[in-house]
PDB file of C-alpha atoms in Angstrom:
ATOM      1  CA  MET A  28      -8.061  59.980  87.656  1.00 37.00           C
ATOM      2  CA  SER A  29     -11.117  62.217  87.126  1.00 36.00           C
ATOM      3  CA  ARG A  30     -11.280  65.953  87.934  1.00 37.00           C
ATOM      4  CA  LYS A  31     -13.909  65.065  90.521  1.00 38.00           C
ATOM      5  CA  GLY A  32     -11.530  62.624  92.171  1.00 36.00           C
ATOM      6  CA  GLU A  33      -8.669  65.101  92.164  1.00 33.00           C
ATOM      7  CA  ALA A  34     -10.867  67.757  93.583  1.00 34.00           C
ATOM      8  CA  GLY A  35     -12.032  65.353  96.383  1.00 35.00           C
ATOM      9  CA  ILE A  36      -8.356  64.676  97.255  1.00 35.00           C
ATOM     10  CA  ARG A  37      -7.472  68.259  97.274  1.00 35.00           C
ATOM     11  CA  GLY A  38     -10.498  69.024  99.358  1.00 41.00           C
ATOM     12  CA  SER A  39      -9.378  66.702 102.161  1.00 46.00           C
ATOM     13  CA  ALA A  40      -6.415  68.009 104.056  1.00 47.00           C
ATOM     14  CA  ARG A  41      -5.327  64.411 105.102  1.00 67.00           C
ATOM     15  CA  PRO A  42      -6.581  61.813 102.714  1.00 75.00           C
ATOM     16  CA  LYS A  43      -6.397  58.162 103.920  1.00 77.00           C
ATOM     17  CA  PHE A  44      -6.582  54.699 102.413  1.00 83.00           C
ATOM     18  CA  ILE A  45     -10.058  53.874 103.783  1.00 84.00           C
ATOM     19  CA  ASN A  46     -13.568  53.289 102.440  1.00 88.00           C
ATOM     20  CA  ALA A  47     -15.258  55.138 105.175  1.00 88.00           C
ATOM     21  CA  PRO A  48     -14.339  56.410 108.664  1.00 85.00           C
ATOM     22  CA  GLU A  49     -17.081  54.563 110.410  1.00 86.00           C
ATOM     23  CA  THR A  50     -16.158  51.254 108.825  1.00 88.00           C
ATOM     24  CA  CYS A  51     -12.427  51.393 108.557  1.00 87.00           C
ATOM     25  CA  VAL A  52     -11.666  49.093 111.514  1.00 88.00           C
ATOM     26  CA  ALA A  53     -14.223  46.359 110.499  1.00 88.00           C
ATOM     27  CA  ASP A  54     -12.919  46.714 106.837  1.00 91.00           C
ATOM     28  CA  SER A  55      -9.316  46.230 107.982  1.00 90.00           C
ATOM     29  CA  LEU A  56     -10.191  43.126 110.108  1.00 90.00           C
ATOM     30  CA  ALA A  57     -12.230  41.719 107.216  1.00 91.00           C
ATOM     31  CA  GLY A  58      -9.408  42.307 104.798  1.00 92.00           C
ATOM     32  CA  PHE A  59      -6.840  40.697 107.110  1.00 92.00           C
ATOM     33  CA  VAL A  60      -8.700  37.465 107.480  1.00 93.00           C
ATOM     34  CA  ALA A  61      -9.408  37.454 103.804  1.00 94.00           C
ATOM     35  CA  VAL A  62      -5.725  37.047 102.996  1.00 94.00           C
ATOM     36  CA  ASN A  63      -4.826  35.025 106.265  1.00 93.00           C
ATOM     37  CA  THR A  64      -6.803  31.751 106.167  1.00 90.00           C
ATOM     38  CA  ALA A  65      -5.250  30.736 109.358  1.00 92.00           C
ATOM     39  CA  VAL A  66      -6.992  33.541 111.342  1.00 93.00           C
ATOM     40  CA  ARG A  67     -10.733  33.891 112.001  1.00 89.00           C
ATOM     41  CA  LEU A  68     -12.722  37.044 112.859  1.00 88.00           C
ATOM     42  CA  LEU A  69     -15.208  36.679 115.774  1.00 81.00           C
ATOM     43  CA  ARG A  70     -18.132  38.761 114.434  1.00 72.00           C
ATOM     44  CA  ASP A  71     -19.257  41.794 116.484  1.00 68.00           C
ATOM     45  CA  SER A  72     -16.288  41.401 118.884  1.00 71.00           C
ATOM     46  CA  GLY A  73     -13.266  42.980 117.149  1.00 74.00           C
ATOM     47  CA  ALA A  74     -11.392  39.850 118.062  1.00 83.00           C
ATOM     48  CA  LEU A  75      -9.151  37.752 115.687  1.00 87.00           C
ATOM     49  CA  VAL A  76      -8.264  34.268 116.655  1.00 87.00           C
ATOM     50  CA  ARG A  77      -6.250  31.356 115.440  1.00 89.00           C
ATOM     51  CA  HIS A  78      -8.352  29.061 113.309  1.00 89.00           C
ATOM     52  CA  ASP A  79      -7.543  26.049 115.543  1.00 89.00           C
ATOM     53  CA  TYR A  80      -8.192  27.829 118.824  1.00 82.00           C
ATOM     54  CA  GLU A  81     -10.883  25.219 119.821  1.00 82.00           C
ATOM     55  CA  GLN A  82      -8.303  22.390 119.302  1.00 85.00           C
ATOM     56  CA  LEU A  83      -5.791  24.296 121.500  1.00 80.00           C
ATOM     57  CA  ALA A  84      -8.343  24.335 124.245  1.00 77.00           C
ATOM     58  CA  GLU A  85      -9.020  20.603 123.888  1.00 81.00           C
ATOM     59  CA  GLU A  86      -5.209  19.866 124.081  1.00 83.00           C
ATOM     60  CA  GLY A  87      -5.072  21.840 127.439  1.00 79.00           C
ATOM     61  CA  LYS A  88      -2.761  24.541 126.050  1.00 80.00           C
ATOM     62  CA  VAL A  89      -2.537  28.133 127.599  1.00 80.00           C
ATOM     63  CA  ALA A  90      -4.185  30.687 125.231  1.00 81.00           C
ATOM     64  CA  LEU A  91      -2.160  33.935 124.800  1.00 81.00           C
ATOM     65  CA  LEU A  92      -4.226  37.157 124.090  1.00 82.00           C
ATOM     66  CA  SER A  93      -3.206  40.698 123.400  1.00 82.00           C
ATOM     67  CA  GLY A  94      -4.634  43.702 121.599  1.00 79.00           C
ATOM     68  CA  GLY A  95      -4.609  47.540 121.149  1.00 78.00           C
ATOM     69  CA  GLY A  96      -6.021  50.378 119.118  1.00 78.00           C
ATOM     70  CA  SER A  97      -6.483  50.033 115.444  1.00 81.00           C
ATOM     71  CA  GLY A  98      -4.565  52.206 112.885  1.00 79.00           C
ATOM     72  CA  HIS A  99      -1.346  50.213 113.141  1.00 76.00           C
ATOM     73  CA  GLU A 100      -2.152  47.239 111.048  1.00 76.00           C
ATOM     74  CA  PRO A 101      -1.253  44.509 110.735  1.00 77.00           C
ATOM     75  CA  GLY A 102      -0.060  45.389 114.374  1.00 78.00           C
ATOM     76  CA  PHE A 103      -1.433  42.997 116.927  1.00 82.00           C
ATOM     77  CA  SER A 104      -3.306  40.769 114.488  1.00 86.00           C
ATOM     78  CA  GLY A 105      -0.001  40.006 112.671  1.00 87.00           C
ATOM     79  CA  PHE A 106       1.272  38.207 115.784  1.00 86.00           C
ATOM     80  CA  ILE A 107      -1.449  35.639 115.663  1.00 88.00           C
ATOM     81  CA  GLY A 108      -0.202  32.089 114.791  1.00 85.00           C
ATOM     82  CA  GLU A 109       1.378  28.934 115.956  1.00 82.00           C
ATOM     83  CA  GLY A 110       3.902  29.714 118.693  1.00 78.00           C
ATOM     84  CA  LEU A 111       2.652  33.258 118.775  1.00 81.00           C
ATOM     85  CA  LEU A 112      -0.564  34.777 119.958  1.00 84.00           C
ATOM     86  CA  THR A 113      -3.862  32.757 120.224  1.00 85.00           C
ATOM     87  CA  ALA A 114      -6.021  36.039 119.801  1.00 85.00           C
ATOM     88  CA  ALA A 115      -5.823  39.717 119.402  1.00 86.00           C
ATOM     89  CA  VAL A 116      -8.539  42.280 120.215  1.00 85.00           C
ATOM     90  CA  ALA A 117      -8.765  45.439 118.096  1.00 83.00           C
ATOM     91  CA  GLY A 118      -9.988  48.607 119.552  1.00 81.00           C
ATOM     92  CA  PRO A 119     -11.160  51.868 117.800  1.00 79.00           C
ATOM     93  CA  VAL A 120      -8.573  53.809 115.760  1.00 80.00           C
ATOM     94  CA  TYR A 121      -5.820  55.168 117.997  1.00 71.00           C
ATOM     95  CA  THR A 122      -7.790  53.897 121.030  1.00 72.00           C
ATOM     96  CA  SER A 123      -7.229  50.770 123.110  1.00 72.00           C
ATOM     97  CA  PRO A 124      -9.967  48.262 123.389  1.00 71.00           C
ATOM     98  CA  PHE A 125     -12.225  48.846 126.324  1.00 64.00           C
ATOM     99  CA  SER A 126      -9.929  46.849 128.606  1.00 61.00           C
ATOM    100  CA  ASP A 127     -11.904  47.029 131.756  1.00 56.00           C
ATOM    101  CA  ASN A 128     -15.059  45.606 129.977  1.00 47.00           C
ATOM    102  CA  ILE A 129     -13.008  43.092 127.997  1.00 63.00           C
ATOM    103  CA  LEU A 130     -11.033  41.909 130.980  1.00 62.00           C
ATOM    104  CA  GLY A 131     -14.038  41.790 133.156  1.00 52.00           C
ATOM    105  CA  ALA A 132     -16.006  39.740 130.717  1.00 49.00           C
ATOM    106  CA  ILE A 133     -13.065  37.407 130.137  1.00 64.00           C
ATOM    107  CA  ARG A 134     -12.560  36.917 133.833  1.00 59.00           C
ATOM    108  CA  THR A 135     -16.263  36.400 134.544  1.00 54.00           C
ATOM    109  CA  LYS A 136     -16.645  33.830 131.769  1.00 55.00           C
ATOM    110  CA  ALA A 137     -13.451  32.096 132.603  1.00 66.00           C
ATOM    111  CA  ILE A 138     -14.189  31.876 136.215  1.00 62.00           C
ATOM    112  CA  THR A 139     -17.716  30.730 135.593  1.00 60.00           C
ATOM    113  CA  GLU A 140     -16.304  27.900 133.340  1.00 67.00           C
ATOM    114  CA  GLY A 141     -13.504  27.066 135.763  1.00 73.00           C
ATOM    115  CA  ILE A 142     -10.866  28.480 133.490  1.00 74.00           C
ATOM    116  CA  ARG A 143      -7.957  30.575 135.050  1.00 79.00           C
ATOM    117  CA  ALA A 144      -7.211  33.917 133.466  1.00 79.00           C
ATOM    118  CA  GLU A 145      -4.199  36.188 134.254  1.00 81.00           C
ATOM    119  CA  MET A 146      -3.043  39.556 132.864  1.00 80.00           C
ATOM    120  CA  VAL A 147       0.323  40.938 132.305  1.00 82.00           C
ATOM    121  CA  LEU A 148       0.497  44.811 131.926  1.00 81.00           C
ATOM    122  CA  ILE A 149       3.173  46.104 129.592  1.00 80.00           C
ATOM    123  CA  ALA A 150       4.096  49.683 130.609  1.00 82.00           C
ATOM    124  CA  GLU A 151       7.537  50.673 129.651  1.00 83.00           C
ATOM    125  CA  ASP A 152       6.978  54.273 128.762  1.00 84.00           C
ATOM    126  CA  THR A 153       9.809  56.129 130.583  1.00 84.00           C
ATOM    127  CA  ALA A 154       8.202  59.566 129.827  1.00 82.00           C
ATOM    128  CA  LEU A 155       5.654  58.786 132.610  1.00 75.00           C
ATOM    129  CA  ALA A 156       6.209  57.868 136.185  1.00 68.00           C
ATOM    130  CA  HIS A 157       4.822  54.592 137.563  1.00 61.00           C
ATOM    131  CA  THR A 158       2.697  56.796 139.786  1.00 57.00           C
ATOM    132  CA  HIS A 159       0.970  58.739 137.000  1.00 53.00           C
ATOM    133  CA  PRO A 160      -2.357  59.948 138.437  1.00 55.00           C
ATOM    134  CA  SER A 161      -4.484  58.328 135.775  1.00 59.00           C
ATOM    135  CA  THR A 162      -3.227  54.988 134.575  1.00 61.00           C
ATOM    136  CA  GLY A 163       0.518  54.915 135.189  1.00 67.00           C
ATOM    137  CA  ARG A 164       2.925  54.258 132.392  1.00 76.00           C
ATOM    138  CA  ARG A 165       1.718  53.277 128.899  1.00 77.00           C
ATOM    139  CA  GLY A 166       2.673  50.460 126.774  1.00 77.00           C
ATOM    140  CA  LEU A 167       4.454  51.673 123.645  1.00 79.00           C
ATOM    141  CA  CYS A 168       6.702  49.639 121.162  1.00 79.00           C
ATOM    142  CA  GLY A 169       7.659  47.526 124.166  1.00 78.00           C
ATOM    143  CA  SER A 170       4.518  45.667 123.668  1.00 74.00           C
ATOM    144  CA  VAL A 171       5.730  44.441 120.309  1.00 74.00           C
ATOM    145  CA  PHE A 172       8.827  42.992 121.917  1.00 74.00           C
ATOM    146  CA  MET A 173       6.787  41.229 124.653  1.00 71.00           C
ATOM    147  CA  MET A 174       4.399  39.823 121.946  1.00 68.00           C
ATOM    148  CA  LYS A 175       7.473  38.519 120.147  1.00 64.00           C
ATOM    149  CA  ALA A 176       8.722  37.214 123.452  1.00 58.00           C
ATOM    150  CA  ARG A 177       5.445  35.700 124.141  1.00 55.00           C
ATOM    151  CA  GLY A 178       5.367  34.318 120.668  1.00 56.00           C
ATOM    152  CA  THR A 179       8.927  32.816 120.403  1.00 56.00           C
ATOM    153  CA  ILE A 180       9.290  31.935 123.915  1.00 62.00           C
ATOM    154  CA  ALA A 181       6.108  32.070 125.952  1.00 63.00           C
ATOM    155  CA  GLY A 182       4.154  30.983 122.870  1.00 63.00           C
ATOM    156  CA  ALA A 183       6.503  27.903 122.566  1.00 66.00           C
ATOM    157  CA  MET A 184       5.907  27.324 126.318  1.00 70.00           C
ATOM    158  CA  ALA A 185       2.248  27.288 125.628  1.00 68.00           C
ATOM    159  CA  GLU A 186       2.739  24.819 122.718  1.00 70.00           C
ATOM    160  CA  GLU A 187       4.751  22.634 125.072  1.00 73.00           C
ATOM    161  CA  LYS A 188       1.893  22.744 127.515  1.00 75.00           C
ATOM    162  CA  LYS A 189       3.714  24.797 130.182  1.00 77.00           C
ATOM    163  CA  ASN A 190       1.153  26.022 132.837  1.00 81.00           C
ATOM    164  CA  LEU A 191      -0.212  29.521 133.230  1.00 82.00           C
ATOM    165  CA  ASP A 192       1.884  30.307 136.165  1.00 86.00           C
ATOM    166  CA  GLU A 193       5.137  29.471 134.370  1.00 84.00           C
ATOM    167  CA  ILE A 194       4.251  31.515 131.401  1.00 81.00           C
ATOM    168  CA  LYS A 195       3.060  34.541 133.373  1.00 84.00           C
ATOM    169  CA  ALA A 196       6.154  34.513 135.586  1.00 87.00           C
ATOM    170  CA  PHE A 197       8.468  34.529 132.521  1.00 83.00           C
ATOM    171  CA  VAL A 198       6.816  37.435 130.884  1.00 82.00           C
ATOM    172  CA  GLN A 199       6.364  39.285 134.027  1.00 86.00           C
ATOM    173  CA  ALA A 200      10.100  39.195 134.689  1.00 86.00           C
ATOM    174  CA  LYS A 201      11.251  40.103 131.245  1.00 81.00           C
ATOM    175  CA  LYS A 202       9.038  43.120 130.854  1.00 83.00           C
ATOM    176  CA  HIS A 203      11.069  45.083 133.353  1.00 84.00           C
ATOM    177  CA  ASN A 204      14.069  45.055 131.090  1.00 85.00           C
ATOM    178  CA  MET A 205      12.424  47.474 128.683  1.00 85.00           C
ATOM    179  CA  GLY A 206      12.245  51.268 128.378  1.00 87.00           C
ATOM    180  CA  THR A 207      10.742  53.392 125.669  1.00 87.00           C
ATOM    181  CA  ILE A 208      10.521  57.163 125.027  1.00 87.00           C
ATOM    182  CA  THR A 209       8.791  58.484 121.894  1.00 85.00           C
ATOM    183  CA  VAL A 210       9.569  61.519 119.648  1.00 87.00           C
ATOM    184  CA  ALA A 211       7.056  63.144 117.334  1.00 84.00           C
ATOM    185  CA  LEU A 212       7.889  65.291 114.305  1.00 86.00           C
ATOM    186  CA  THR A 213       4.420  65.812 113.027  1.00 81.00           C
ATOM    187  CA  PRO A 214       0.959  65.296 114.488  1.00 79.00           C
ATOM    188  CA  CYS A 215      -1.724  62.984 112.958  1.00 79.00           C
ATOM    189  CA  SER A 216      -5.384  63.137 112.636  1.00 78.00           C
ATOM    190  CA  LEU A 217      -8.335  60.564 113.091  1.00 77.00           C
ATOM    191  CA  PRO A 218     -10.017  59.147 110.013  1.00 80.00           C
ATOM    192  CA  GLY A 219     -12.725  61.433 108.683  1.00 76.00           C
ATOM    193  CA  ARG A 220     -11.416  64.360 110.569  1.00 77.00           C
ATOM    194  CA  ASP A 221      -9.086  67.088 109.406  1.00 77.00           C
ATOM    195  CA  GLU A 222      -8.128  68.533 112.764  1.00 78.00           C
ATOM    196  CA  LEU A 223      -4.836  67.400 114.340  1.00 78.00           C
ATOM    197  CA  LEU A 224      -4.592  65.636 117.618  1.00 77.00           C
ATOM    198  CA  PHE A 225      -2.210  68.336 118.748  1.00 79.00           C
ATOM    199  CA  ASN A 226      -0.194  71.350 117.552  1.00 82.00           C
ATOM    200  CA  LEU A 227       3.384  71.247 116.697  1.00 82.00           C
ATOM    201  CA  PRO A 228       5.260  74.347 115.319  1.00 86.00           C
ATOM    202  CA  ALA A 229       7.344  73.788 112.213  1.00 86.00           C
ATOM    203  CA  GLY A 230      10.834  72.812 112.922  1.00 87.00           C
ATOM    204  CA  LYS A 231      10.043  71.527 116.403  1.00 88.00           C
ATOM    205  CA  MET A 232       9.685  67.995 117.788  1.00 89.00           C
ATOM    206  CA  GLU A 233       7.883  66.677 120.918  1.00 86.00           C
ATOM    207  CA  LEU A 234       9.241  64.055 123.268  1.00 86.00           C
ATOM    208  CA  GLY A 235       7.157  61.795 125.360  1.00 83.00           C
ATOM    209  CA  MET A 236       4.104  61.458 123.020  1.00 79.00           C
ATOM    210  CA  GLY A 237       2.078  58.342 122.598  1.00 73.00           C
ATOM    211  CA  THR A 238       2.280  55.801 119.784  1.00 72.00           C
ATOM    212  CA  HIS A 239       0.215  57.724 117.338  1.00 67.00           C
ATOM    213  CA  PRO A 240       1.396  60.281 118.589  1.00 61.00           C
ATOM    214  CA  ALA A 241      -0.949  61.391 121.381  1.00 61.00           C
ATOM    215  CA  SER A 242      -0.489  63.497 124.381  1.00 58.00           C
ATOM    216  CA  ALA A 243       1.090  62.193 127.483  1.00 51.00           C
ATOM    217  CA  ASP A 244      -1.564  63.961 129.686  1.00 51.00           C
TER     218      ASP A 244
END
């Protein structure tokens, strides 16, 4: 490594394996589809889909979608496949996709085309009450278990052409059997920024943080 490169690394408090902060999400998605030929990237949407998603629609099978903030790859994208998710939407780093806009667009288009769409909210964070003033409980690692459940069971149900109501009822019932509380030993930072998301004194840990971790406020 050159001296210039070494100086560059030392000059950044928290170096990361990225080309540039502003393209790291797009680069990650492009890299994922480059090595996974069964997954396609929908340009300008941040969505990855099964390569045969159109065939699934023609066969009348229920599509299973999920997603979340980038920075945990392969994360949600890694659950796309036969008997698993049909598609996954990637948001900005450490930030969920703009769910209201995405859900609204999906529902509007689906209703216009006569396609039913339902949502199951995963919110098993026990550090927050269901009545939290902002959004209620968050979905943490429980979302992974539910994607697996949707994959191995609900996904299989979709492959078997079970209807939307049957699949939703199953996942809705199972999600209540989960609970998660997080612990953070160190804070993290966003790509391209040295400042930490929160302060944590040496030798201390914090309970009830987010996935990254982020504040529970």
